[in-house]
Short mmCIF file of C-alpha atoms and ligand atoms in Angstrom, two decimals:
data_model
loop_
_atom_site.label_atom_id
_atom_site.label_comp_id
_atom_site.label_asym_id
_atom_site.label_seq_id
_atom_site.Cartn_x
_atom_site.Cartn_y
_atom_site.Cartn_z
CA UNK V 1 8.73 -28.59 24.69
CA UNK V 2 7.73 -31.95 23.19
CA UNK V 3 10.13 -33.93 20.99
CA UNK V 4 8.05 -32.96 17.94
CA UNK V 5 8.25 -29.27 18.85
CA UNK V 6 12.00 -29.42 19.48
CA UNK V 7 12.57 -31.13 16.14
CA UNK V 8 10.78 -28.54 14.05
CA UNK V 9 12.31 -25.66 16.02
CA UNK V 10 15.84 -26.89 15.32
CA UNK V 11 15.55 -29.39 12.47
CA UNK V 12 19.23 -29.22 11.53
CA UNK V 13 20.54 -29.39 15.11
CA UNK V 14 22.12 -25.92 15.04
CA UNK V 15 21.58 -25.38 18.75
CA UNK V 16 24.16 -28.05 19.63
CA UNK V 17 26.87 -25.46 18.87
CA UNK V 18 25.28 -22.58 20.74
CA UNK V 19 27.07 -21.45 23.92
CA UNK V 20 24.90 -21.77 27.06
CA UNK V 21 24.65 -18.00 27.54
CA UNK V 22 23.09 -17.60 24.07
CA UNK V 23 20.51 -20.31 24.79
CA UNK V 24 19.78 -18.77 28.18
CA UNK V 25 19.24 -15.29 26.69
CA UNK V 26 17.02 -16.72 23.95
CA UNK V 27 14.90 -18.68 26.41
CA UNK V 28 14.54 -15.72 28.74
CA UNK V 29 13.28 -13.45 25.94
CA UNK V 30 11.05 -16.20 24.60
CA UNK V 31 9.40 -16.75 27.98
CA UNK V 32 8.86 -13.03 28.44
CA UNK V 33 7.28 -12.72 24.99
CA UNK V 34 5.06 -15.74 25.73
CA UNK V 35 3.89 -14.24 29.01
CA UNK V 36 3.63 -10.54 28.17
CA UNK V 37 3.18 -10.15 24.43
CA UNK V 38 1.40 -13.14 22.93
CA UNK V 39 -1.82 -12.90 24.92
CA UNK V 40 -2.35 -9.24 23.87
CA UNK V 41 -0.55 -9.05 20.51
CA UNK V 42 -3.69 -9.35 18.36
CA UNK V 43 -5.60 -6.64 20.18
CA UNK V 44 -2.64 -4.24 20.43
CA UNK V 45 -2.08 -4.77 16.70
CA UNK V 46 -5.72 -4.02 15.87
CA UNK V 47 -5.68 -0.96 18.11
CA UNK V 48 -2.48 0.22 16.44
CA UNK V 49 -0.75 0.48 19.80
CA UNK V 50 2.81 -0.23 20.90
CA UNK V 51 2.95 -1.45 24.54
CA UNK V 52 5.02 1.43 25.88
CA UNK V 53 4.45 0.25 29.46
CA UNK V 54 6.74 -2.71 28.70
CA UNK V 55 9.76 -0.70 27.51
CA UNK V 56 11.52 -0.81 30.87
CA UNK V 57 10.96 -4.57 31.12
CA UNK V 58 12.47 -4.96 27.67
CA UNK V 59 15.46 -3.01 28.93
CA UNK V 60 15.78 -5.36 31.90
CA UNK V 61 15.82 -8.29 29.47
CA UNK V 62 18.87 -6.62 27.95
CA UNK V 63 17.58 -6.29 24.39
CA UNK V 64 18.72 -2.67 23.91
CA UNK V 65 22.34 -2.56 22.78
CA UNK V 66 23.31 -5.97 24.18
CA UNK V 67 26.51 -6.20 22.12
CA UNK V 68 27.88 -2.89 23.43
CA UNK V 69 30.55 -2.70 26.15
CA UNK V 70 29.29 -2.76 29.74
CA UNK V 71 30.53 0.76 30.32
CA UNK V 72 27.84 1.95 27.87
CA UNK V 73 25.09 -0.21 29.37
CA UNK V 74 25.55 -3.25 27.11
CA UNK V 75 26.39 -6.78 28.16
CA UNK V 76 29.06 -7.50 25.52
CA UNK V 77 26.78 -10.19 24.12
CA UNK V 78 27.81 -12.06 20.99
CA UNK V 79 26.24 -11.47 17.59
CA UNK V 80 24.57 -14.88 17.98
CA UNK V 81 22.97 -13.91 21.28
CA UNK V 82 21.77 -10.63 19.80
CA UNK V 83 20.34 -12.47 16.80
CA UNK V 84 18.51 -14.99 18.97
CA UNK V 85 17.02 -12.16 21.04
CA UNK V 86 15.69 -10.54 17.85
CA UNK V 87 14.30 -13.92 16.75
CA UNK V 88 12.31 -14.23 19.97
CA UNK V 89 11.00 -10.66 19.87
CA UNK V 90 9.78 -11.11 16.30
CA UNK V 91 8.20 -14.45 17.19
CA UNK V 92 5.91 -12.20 19.23
CA UNK V 93 5.48 -9.43 16.65
CA UNK V 94 7.69 -7.71 14.06
CA UNK V 95 6.79 -4.38 15.68
CA UNK V 96 8.40 -5.47 18.92
CA UNK V 97 11.61 -6.45 17.14
CA UNK V 98 11.49 -3.21 15.17
CA UNK V 99 11.37 -1.19 18.37
CA UNK V 100 14.49 -2.96 19.63
CA UNK V 101 16.22 -2.87 16.22
CA UNK V 102 15.80 0.88 15.92
CA UNK V 103 16.84 1.54 19.51
CA UNK V 104 19.88 -0.77 19.30
CA UNK V 105 21.01 -1.31 15.73
CA UNK V 106 20.23 2.16 14.44
CA UNK V 107 20.10 4.87 17.13
CA UNK V 108 22.49 3.41 19.75
CA UNK V 109 24.84 1.99 17.14
CA UNK V 110 25.06 5.36 15.34
CA UNK V 111 26.12 7.03 18.60
CA UNK V 112 28.46 4.19 19.55
CA UNK V 113 30.14 3.99 16.15
CA UNK V 114 30.26 7.67 15.17
CA UNK V 115 29.77 9.59 18.42
CA UNK V 116 32.24 11.34 20.74
CA UNK V 117 33.12 9.80 24.09
CA UNK V 118 30.94 12.41 25.79
CA UNK V 119 27.96 11.60 23.53
CA UNK V 120 28.38 7.88 24.25
CA UNK V 121 28.44 8.42 28.00
CA UNK V 122 25.54 10.86 27.90
CA UNK V 123 23.17 8.73 25.87
CA UNK V 124 24.07 5.04 25.66
CA UNK V 125 23.61 3.87 29.29
CA UNK V 126 20.23 5.60 29.48
CA UNK V 127 19.18 4.19 26.12
CA UNK V 128 20.20 0.69 27.23
CA UNK V 129 18.02 1.19 30.32
CA UNK V 130 15.06 2.26 28.18
CA UNK V 131 15.01 5.69 29.84
CA UNK V 132 15.87 7.48 26.60
CA UNK V 133 14.20 6.31 23.39
CA UNK V 134 15.83 6.92 20.04
CA UNK V 135 14.74 6.98 16.43
CA UNK V 136 16.69 7.08 13.17
CA UNK V 137 15.75 9.55 10.48
CA UNK V 138 17.20 8.67 7.10
CA UNK V 139 14.22 8.16 4.74
CA UNK V 140 12.46 11.22 3.35
CA UNK V 141 9.20 11.69 1.46
CA UNK V 142 11.21 11.77 -1.80
CA UNK V 143 14.28 9.70 -0.86
CA UNK V 144 13.81 6.12 0.33
CA UNK V 145 15.76 3.55 -1.68
CA UNK V 146 18.09 6.33 -2.74
CA UNK V 147 18.99 8.07 0.53
CA UNK V 148 21.78 9.96 -1.24
CA UNK V 149 18.99 12.10 -2.74
CA UNK V 150 17.98 13.43 0.70
CA UNK V 151 17.02 17.10 0.88
CA UNK V 152 17.35 17.72 4.60
CA UNK V 153 20.12 20.24 5.19
CA UNK V 154 22.38 21.19 8.06
CA UNK V 155 24.08 24.56 7.92
CA UNK V 156 26.41 26.06 10.44
CA UNK V 157 25.11 28.89 12.63
CA UNK V 158 26.71 31.01 15.34
CA UNK V 159 25.40 28.60 17.96
CA UNK V 160 25.82 25.25 16.18
CA UNK V 161 23.80 23.89 13.26
CA UNK V 162 20.39 24.60 11.78
CA UNK V 163 18.48 21.60 10.43
CA UNK V 164 15.78 22.02 7.81
CA UNK V 165 13.76 19.25 6.15
CA UNK V 166 11.40 16.31 6.63
CA UNK V 167 11.76 12.60 7.28
CA UNK V 168 9.08 9.98 6.64
CA UNK V 169 8.31 6.46 7.85
CA UNK V 170 10.34 6.86 11.03
CA UNK V 171 9.89 4.01 13.52
CA UNK V 172 9.46 5.22 17.15
CA UNK V 173 9.26 8.79 15.78
CA UNK V 174 6.64 10.08 18.24
CA UNK V 175 8.00 8.02 21.15
CA UNK V 176 11.59 9.19 20.79
CA UNK V 177 13.43 11.51 23.17
CA UNK V 178 16.28 11.83 20.69
CA UNK V 179 16.36 11.50 16.92
CA UNK V 180 19.49 10.60 14.98
CA UNK V 181 18.99 12.78 11.92
CA UNK V 182 20.96 12.49 8.69
CA UNK V 183 21.35 15.72 6.70
CA UNK V 184 23.61 17.24 4.07
CA UNK V 185 26.00 20.01 5.04
CA UNK V 186 26.85 23.05 2.88
CA UNK V 187 29.29 20.89 0.89
CA UNK V 188 26.61 18.24 0.25
CA UNK V 189 28.28 15.73 2.61
CA UNK V 190 25.93 13.59 4.71
CA UNK V 191 26.32 14.20 8.46
CA UNK V 192 24.60 12.76 11.51
CA UNK V 193 23.09 14.74 14.39
CA UNK V 194 21.65 13.78 17.76
CA UNK V 195 18.54 15.95 18.03
CA UNK V 196 16.52 16.14 21.26
CA UNK V 197 12.93 15.90 20.06
CA UNK V 198 11.81 18.79 22.29
CA UNK V 199 14.03 21.22 20.36
CA UNK V 200 11.93 24.14 19.03
CA UNK V 201 10.94 23.60 15.39
CA UNK V 202 11.01 19.79 15.66
CA UNK V 203 7.63 18.07 15.15
CA UNK V 204 6.76 14.37 14.97
CA UNK V 205 3.39 13.27 13.57
CA UNK V 206 2.25 9.67 13.78
CA UNK V 207 1.15 7.87 10.59
CA UNK V 208 -2.19 6.20 11.39
CA UNK V 209 -3.02 4.65 8.01
CA UNK V 210 -0.80 1.55 8.18
CA UNK V 211 -2.32 -1.85 7.36
CA UNK V 212 1.00 -3.47 8.36
CA UNK V 213 3.29 -3.21 11.39
CA UNK V 214 0.39 -1.87 13.40
CA UNK V 215 1.99 -2.65 16.77
CA UNK V 216 4.78 -0.22 15.93
CA UNK V 217 4.78 3.55 15.99
CA UNK V 218 5.75 5.14 12.65
CA UNK V 219 5.97 8.88 12.10
CA UNK V 220 6.82 11.82 9.92
CA UNK V 221 9.38 14.22 11.31
CA UNK V 222 9.45 17.90 10.39
CA UNK V 223 12.40 20.15 11.11
CA UNK V 224 11.74 23.84 10.66
CA UNK V 225 14.90 25.80 11.47
CA UNK V 226 15.84 23.37 14.25
CA UNK V 227 18.94 24.74 15.93
CA UNK V 228 21.20 22.28 17.73
CA UNK V 229 24.43 22.87 19.64
CA UNK V 230 27.84 22.15 18.07
CA UNK V 231 28.16 18.98 20.16
CA UNK V 232 25.04 17.48 18.52
CA UNK V 233 27.01 16.42 15.44
CA UNK V 234 28.35 12.86 15.30
CA UNK V 235 32.03 13.66 14.74
CA UNK V 236 33.05 10.43 13.01
CA UNK V 237 30.13 10.32 10.56
CA UNK V 238 31.12 11.68 7.17
CA UNK V 239 29.31 10.66 4.00
CA UNK V 240 26.50 8.26 3.16
CA UNK V 241 28.58 5.28 4.30
CA UNK V 242 27.88 6.32 7.92
CA UNK V 243 24.09 5.76 7.92
CA UNK V 244 24.54 2.78 5.60
CA UNK V 245 26.91 1.26 8.18
CA UNK V 246 24.10 1.48 10.75
CA UNK V 247 21.71 -0.23 8.31
CA UNK V 248 24.04 -3.22 8.17
CA UNK V 249 23.49 -3.72 11.93
CA UNK V 250 19.71 -3.47 11.69
CA UNK V 251 19.57 -5.71 8.62
CA UNK V 252 21.50 -8.33 10.58
CA UNK V 253 18.79 -8.18 13.25
CA UNK V 254 16.10 -8.57 10.59
CA UNK V 255 17.81 -11.67 9.18
CA UNK V 256 17.35 -13.27 12.62
CA UNK V 257 14.03 -11.70 13.56
CA UNK V 258 12.24 -13.04 10.52
CA UNK V 259 13.19 -16.58 11.60
CA UNK V 260 11.10 -16.02 14.72
CA UNK V 261 8.03 -14.91 12.76
CA UNK V 262 8.39 -17.91 10.44
CA UNK V 263 8.80 -20.35 13.34
CA UNK V 264 5.67 -18.99 14.95
CA UNK V 265 3.76 -19.52 11.70
CA UNK V 266 5.06 -23.08 11.37
CA UNK V 267 4.18 -23.90 14.99
CA UNK V 268 0.71 -22.46 14.63
CA UNK V 269 0.15 -24.41 11.41
CA UNK V 270 1.20 -27.74 12.90
CA UNK V 271 -0.96 -27.28 16.00
CA UNK V 272 -3.95 -26.08 14.01
CA UNK V 273 -3.88 -28.72 11.29
CA UNK V 274 -3.59 -31.53 13.84
CA UNK V 275 -6.78 -30.45 15.56
CA UNK V 276 -8.84 -29.15 12.63
CA UNK V 277 -11.13 -31.90 11.32
CA UNK V 278 -12.36 -31.98 7.73
CA UNK V 279 -13.80 -34.95 5.86
CA UNK V 280 -13.68 -36.93 9.09
CA UNK V 281 -9.97 -36.63 9.88
CA UNK V 282 -7.41 -34.03 10.96
CA UNK V 283 -6.33 -31.99 7.95
CA UNK V 284 -2.71 -32.71 9.06
CA UNK V 285 -3.34 -36.31 7.97
CA UNK V 286 -3.74 -35.27 4.33
CA UNK V 287 -0.92 -35.33 1.80
CA UNK V 288 -1.42 -31.79 0.51
CA UNK V 289 -1.28 -30.30 4.01
CA UNK V 290 1.86 -32.28 4.86
CA UNK V 291 3.48 -31.09 1.63
CA UNK V 292 2.69 -27.53 2.64
CA UNK V 293 4.18 -28.08 6.13
CA UNK V 294 7.32 -29.64 4.60
CA UNK V 295 7.70 -26.63 2.29
CA UNK V 296 7.40 -24.30 5.28
CA UNK V 297 10.01 -26.29 7.22
CA UNK V 298 12.37 -26.21 4.25
CA UNK V 299 12.11 -22.42 4.06
CA UNK V 300 12.62 -22.05 7.81
CA UNK V 301 15.76 -24.22 7.77
CA UNK V 302 17.25 -22.19 4.89
CA UNK V 303 16.55 -19.00 6.85
CA UNK V 304 18.12 -20.42 10.02
CA UNK V 305 21.26 -21.50 8.17
CA UNK V 306 21.71 -18.07 6.62
CA UNK V 307 21.24 -16.32 9.97
CA UNK V 308 23.58 -18.71 11.79
CA UNK V 309 26.36 -18.32 9.24
CA UNK V 310 25.93 -14.55 9.30
CA UNK V 311 26.56 -14.63 13.06
CA UNK V 312 29.75 -16.63 12.51
CA UNK V 313 30.97 -14.15 9.90
CA UNK V 314 30.12 -11.26 12.23
CA UNK V 315 31.88 -12.77 15.23
CA UNK V 316 35.03 -13.54 13.26
CA UNK V 317 35.20 -10.08 11.66
CA UNK V 318 34.60 -11.40 8.14
CA UNK V 319 31.15 -9.95 7.53
CA UNK V 320 30.68 -8.01 4.27
CA UNK V 321 27.53 -5.96 3.78
CA UNK V 322 26.42 -7.82 0.60
CA UNK V 323 26.28 -10.99 2.73
CA UNK V 324 23.87 -9.18 5.04
CA UNK V 325 21.88 -8.04 2.01
CA UNK V 326 21.46 -11.64 0.86
CA UNK V 327 20.18 -12.73 4.27
CA UNK V 328 17.90 -9.69 4.72
CA UNK V 329 16.45 -10.10 1.23
CA UNK V 330 15.88 -13.84 1.35
CA UNK V 331 14.85 -14.18 4.99
CA UNK V 332 12.25 -11.42 4.72
CA UNK V 333 10.88 -13.01 1.55
CA UNK V 334 11.13 -16.51 3.06
CA UNK V 335 9.17 -15.47 6.14
CA UNK V 336 6.52 -13.89 3.93
CA UNK V 337 6.18 -17.16 2.01
CA UNK V 338 5.86 -19.16 5.24
CA UNK V 339 3.33 -16.73 6.72
CA UNK V 340 1.23 -16.85 3.57
CA UNK V 341 1.15 -20.66 3.63
CA UNK V 342 0.23 -20.62 7.32
CA UNK V 343 -2.58 -18.19 6.69
CA UNK V 344 -3.98 -20.47 4.00
CA UNK V 345 -3.75 -23.58 6.18
CA UNK V 346 -5.86 -21.90 8.85
CA UNK V 347 -8.70 -21.30 6.39
CA UNK V 348 -11.16 -18.63 7.54
CA UNK V 349 -9.44 -18.45 10.94
CA UNK V 350 -6.29 -17.52 9.04
CA UNK V 351 -7.55 -14.01 8.42
CA UNK V 352 -8.31 -13.32 12.09
CA UNK V 353 -5.87 -11.82 14.58
CA UNK V 354 -7.07 -14.51 16.98
CA UNK V 355 -4.22 -16.44 15.33
CA UNK V 356 -0.80 -14.96 14.51
CA UNK V 357 -0.21 -15.76 10.78
CA UNK V 358 -2.24 -12.89 9.24
CA UNK V 359 -0.61 -10.40 11.62
CA UNK V 360 2.86 -11.75 10.76
CA UNK V 361 1.99 -11.74 7.04
CA UNK V 362 0.87 -8.12 7.13
CA UNK V 363 3.90 -7.08 9.20
CA UNK V 364 6.32 -8.90 6.94
CA UNK V 365 5.19 -6.80 3.98
CA UNK V 366 6.90 -3.91 5.79
CA UNK V 367 9.93 -6.02 6.71
CA UNK V 368 10.30 -6.92 3.04
CA UNK V 369 10.36 -3.19 2.20
CA UNK V 370 12.19 -1.39 4.97
CA UNK V 371 15.93 -1.53 5.52
CA UNK V 372 16.26 -1.83 1.74
CA UNK V 373 13.62 -3.35 -0.50
CA UNK V 374 13.96 -6.76 -2.15
CA UNK V 375 14.99 -4.97 -5.36
CA UNK V 376 17.62 -2.81 -3.64
CA UNK V 377 19.26 -5.87 -2.09
CA UNK V 378 19.06 -7.69 -5.41
CA UNK V 379 20.99 -4.81 -6.99
CA UNK V 380 23.54 -4.74 -4.15
CA UNK V 381 24.13 -8.45 -4.86
CA UNK V 382 24.26 -7.84 -8.62
CA UNK V 383 26.89 -5.17 -8.11
CA UNK V 384 28.87 -7.49 -5.85
CA UNK V 385 28.77 -10.22 -8.50
CA UNK V 386 29.66 -8.23 -11.62
CA UNK V 387 31.07 -4.93 -10.34
CA UNK V 388 28.52 -2.87 -12.28
CA UNK V 389 26.20 -0.41 -10.54
CA UNK V 390 22.67 -1.00 -11.89
CA UNK V 391 20.64 1.17 -9.48
P1 LIG R 401 27.09 3.53 -2.39
O1 LIG R 401 28.08 4.10 -3.32
O2 LIG R 401 26.64 2.13 -2.60
O3 LIG R 401 27.65 3.64 -0.90
C1 LIG R 401 28.20 4.82 -0.35
C2 LIG R 401 29.27 4.40 0.64
O4 LIG R 401 28.68 3.58 1.66
C3 LIG R 401 29.25 2.27 1.66
N1 LIG R 401 28.14 1.33 1.90
C4 LIG R 401 27.95 0.66 3.03
N2 LIG R 401 28.67 0.58 4.16
C5 LIG R 401 28.23 -0.21 5.14
N3 LIG R 401 27.09 -0.93 5.06
C6 LIG R 401 26.33 -0.87 3.94
N4 LIG R 401 25.20 -1.58 3.89
C7 LIG R 401 26.75 -0.07 2.87
N5 LIG R 401 26.26 0.22 1.64
C8 LIG R 401 27.12 1.06 1.07
C9 LIG R 401 29.88 2.10 0.31
O5 LIG R 401 30.96 1.20 0.33
C10 LIG R 401 30.35 3.52 0.02
O6 LIG R 401 31.53 3.75 0.76
P2 LIG R 401 32.70 4.65 0.14
O7 LIG R 401 33.75 4.65 1.20
O8 LIG R 401 33.09 3.98 -1.13
O9 LIG R 401 32.07 6.01 -0.09
O10 LIG R 401 25.88 4.52 -2.34
P3 LIG R 401 24.62 4.60 -3.24
O11 LIG R 401 24.08 5.98 -3.14
O12 LIG R 401 24.91 4.04 -4.61
O13 LIG R 401 23.64 3.65 -2.41
C11 LIG R 401 23.10 2.58 -2.94
C12 LIG R 401 22.24 1.73 -1.97
C13 LIG R 401 20.98 1.38 -2.72
C14 LIG R 401 23.01 0.48 -1.67
C15 LIG R 401 21.89 2.35 -0.63
O14 LIG R 401 21.58 3.65 -0.74
C16 LIG R 401 20.79 1.58 0.12
O15 LIG R 401 21.11 0.67 0.86
N6 LIG R 401 19.47 1.96 -0.04
C17 LIG R 401 18.40 1.41 0.78
C18 LIG R 401 18.02 2.41 1.83
C19 LIG R 401 17.58 1.77 3.11
O16 LIG R 401 17.81 0.61 3.38
N7 LIG R 401 16.99 2.56 3.98
C20 LIG R 401 16.63 2.09 5.27
C21 LIG R 401 16.19 3.23 6.18
S1 LIG R 401 16.15 2.79 7.88
C22 LIG R 401 14.88 1.73 8.05
O17 LIG R 401 14.27 1.31 7.13
C23 LIG R 401 14.59 1.32 9.45
S2 LIG R 401 13.32 0.20 9.56
C24 LIG R 401 13.19 -0.16 11.19
C25 LIG R 401 13.82 -1.49 11.58
O18 LIG R 401 14.94 -1.78 11.21
O19 LIG R 401 13.15 -2.25 12.27
P1 LIG R 402 10.92 3.80 -3.11
O1 LIG R 402 12.38 4.04 -2.96
O2 LIG R 402 10.08 4.88 -3.69
O3 LIG R 402 10.69 2.46 -3.94
C1 LIG R 402 9.44 2.14 -4.57
C2 LIG R 402 9.64 0.87 -5.38
O4 LIG R 402 10.60 1.11 -6.41
C3 LIG R 402 10.19 -0.29 -4.54
O5 LIG R 402 9.62 -1.50 -4.98
C4 LIG R 402 11.68 -0.29 -4.90
O6 LIG R 402 12.29 -1.56 -4.76
C5 LIG R 402 11.61 0.13 -6.36
N1 LIG R 402 12.88 0.71 -6.83
C6 LIG R 402 13.49 1.84 -6.41
N2 LIG R 402 14.64 2.02 -7.07
C7 LIG R 402 14.76 0.99 -7.93
C8 LIG R 402 15.73 0.59 -8.90
N3 LIG R 402 16.83 1.32 -9.12
N4 LIG R 402 15.53 -0.52 -9.61
C9 LIG R 402 14.43 -1.29 -9.38
N5 LIG R 402 13.47 -0.99 -8.49
C10 LIG R 402 13.64 0.13 -7.78
N6 LIG R 402 13.25 4.71 7.33
C11 LIG R 402 14.08 5.32 8.23
O7 LIG R 402 14.95 6.09 7.86
N7 LIG R 402 13.92 5.07 9.57
C12 LIG R 402 12.98 4.23 10.06
O8 LIG R 402 12.88 4.04 11.28
C13 LIG R 402 12.09 3.61 9.13
N8 LIG R 402 11.08 2.80 9.58
C14 LIG R 402 10.14 2.36 8.69
C15 LIG R 402 8.97 1.73 9.17
C16 LIG R 402 7.97 1.34 8.28
C17 LIG R 402 6.70 0.75 8.82
C18 LIG R 402 8.15 1.53 6.89
C19 LIG R 402 7.10 1.10 5.92
C20 LIG R 402 9.31 2.12 6.41
C21 LIG R 402 10.29 2.56 7.30
N9 LIG R 402 11.41 3.27 6.84
C22 LIG R 402 12.27 3.87 7.74
C23 LIG R 402 11.55 3.61 5.41
C24 LIG R 402 12.01 2.45 4.54
O9 LIG R 402 13.37 2.18 4.72
C25 LIG R 402 11.69 2.82 3.08
O10 LIG R 402 10.29 2.76 2.94
C26 LIG R 402 12.38 1.90 2.10
O11 LIG R 402 13.78 2.08 2.12
C27 LIG R 402 11.87 2.12 0.65
O12 LIG R 402 11.84 3.46 0.32
P2 LIG R 402 10.51 4.12 -0.31
O13 LIG R 402 9.38 3.77 0.57
O14 LIG R 402 10.78 5.56 -0.55
O15 LIG R 402 10.29 3.38 -1.68
#
């Protein structure tokens, strides 16, 4: 890395406080993404294909459940290390980070936080190894921002529980071996279930119409009288707070991941504008282009500071979910702003997947929406400020 590159990557010198193991994990993931993802990302994105052949390599990098105890296949990594891993995956493509976020922050975390000891031992080590893929079914066709309005039901049967309903926009839905499904019981209380996706009555159908997040598999799930055994229920999950607790983990990963997408856009813009000649000189030597680059840097630094402080709060047990909402909301929006500026600076080339900004820009439209839209996080912050629920 040249001195110029190092400066824009870490303009405020945050890395000086990073422990060596965090830097090492970040660099390892970054190198892997450079070697295995970047060269193909544009074509996989156009084809609408997730590189499933790389799942086991991702597992070897340790990006699935890294913060979990070793006994469950984790490496007891810090929140900072986890964040930096997500940053490097999303530098490659938001779909790659999404795959890891859903596997780790949503599916594995749900089992770790709300599962029985037997469920943890059965699933977590194999999920960390990439041998079992998970998905997380909360959103429904008619319940997205307001998951409390879900219609999927779980009623007791002689042999366990019967699930009935549909989920929509489920990342990894057709790749998953197990789905963590959220459903209301007879009393209307939200419960979580680990559902093997080969259970009779369970169908996953891929959504092929996406113009965003194309390197990620997204699906609809249908459950028609799906009967699961009594030990499929997550015993410690009772009420909407349980799935929302999982969202806090994934939103934390997004706060970091978006920094990676923004850094990639900034890097691409600097390199491109230094070599692109117009009116007899590099466009980087014009004032308007430099202003644009400075604006991008300013946004990136603000995003990095939010993510870094979030890691500190997490590691010291002081993290409150509205703080995560602020970082998710503003980092997703910040990355979108940076990607849009990068796309403009690349002119006509900016709309081609031969360069990353348009791909990041399109992906970030999803990132801005999923895990709580900009408006939802605004209202979470409003409620935190004034104590009034305005949803
Ligand atoms: P509300 O009354 O606010 O909350 C019910 C209970 O849950 C608690 N809680 C949370 N706990 C932990 N983390 C959070 N983020 C929490 N948010 C709320 C809350 O304290 C309460 O506990 P208790 O003990 O008092 O009962 O419930 P509400 O129905 O008013 O919900 C409001 C709202 C809008 C905040 C919530 O429903 C929401 O966050 N909506 C957005 C839905 C969303 O983000 N869906 C994401 C689906 S998953 C996904 O998109 C995966 S993308 C793939 C990837 O990550 O890459
Ligand atoms: P809606 O809730 O219908 O919102 C539509 C618009 O109305 C938004 O702009 C919203 O901000 C606004 N709005 C809603 N309520 C209010 C209000 N009170 N005040 C002001 N504005 C409001 N979900 C999962 O469960 N698992 C997954 O793995 C998953 N992966 C996803 C992958 C992709 C590619 C996408 C696109 C989505 C994914 N989601 C997943 C779903 C995602 O979380 C939802 O799309 C998101 O929460 C928004 O819900 P919705 O699409 O139903 O929009």
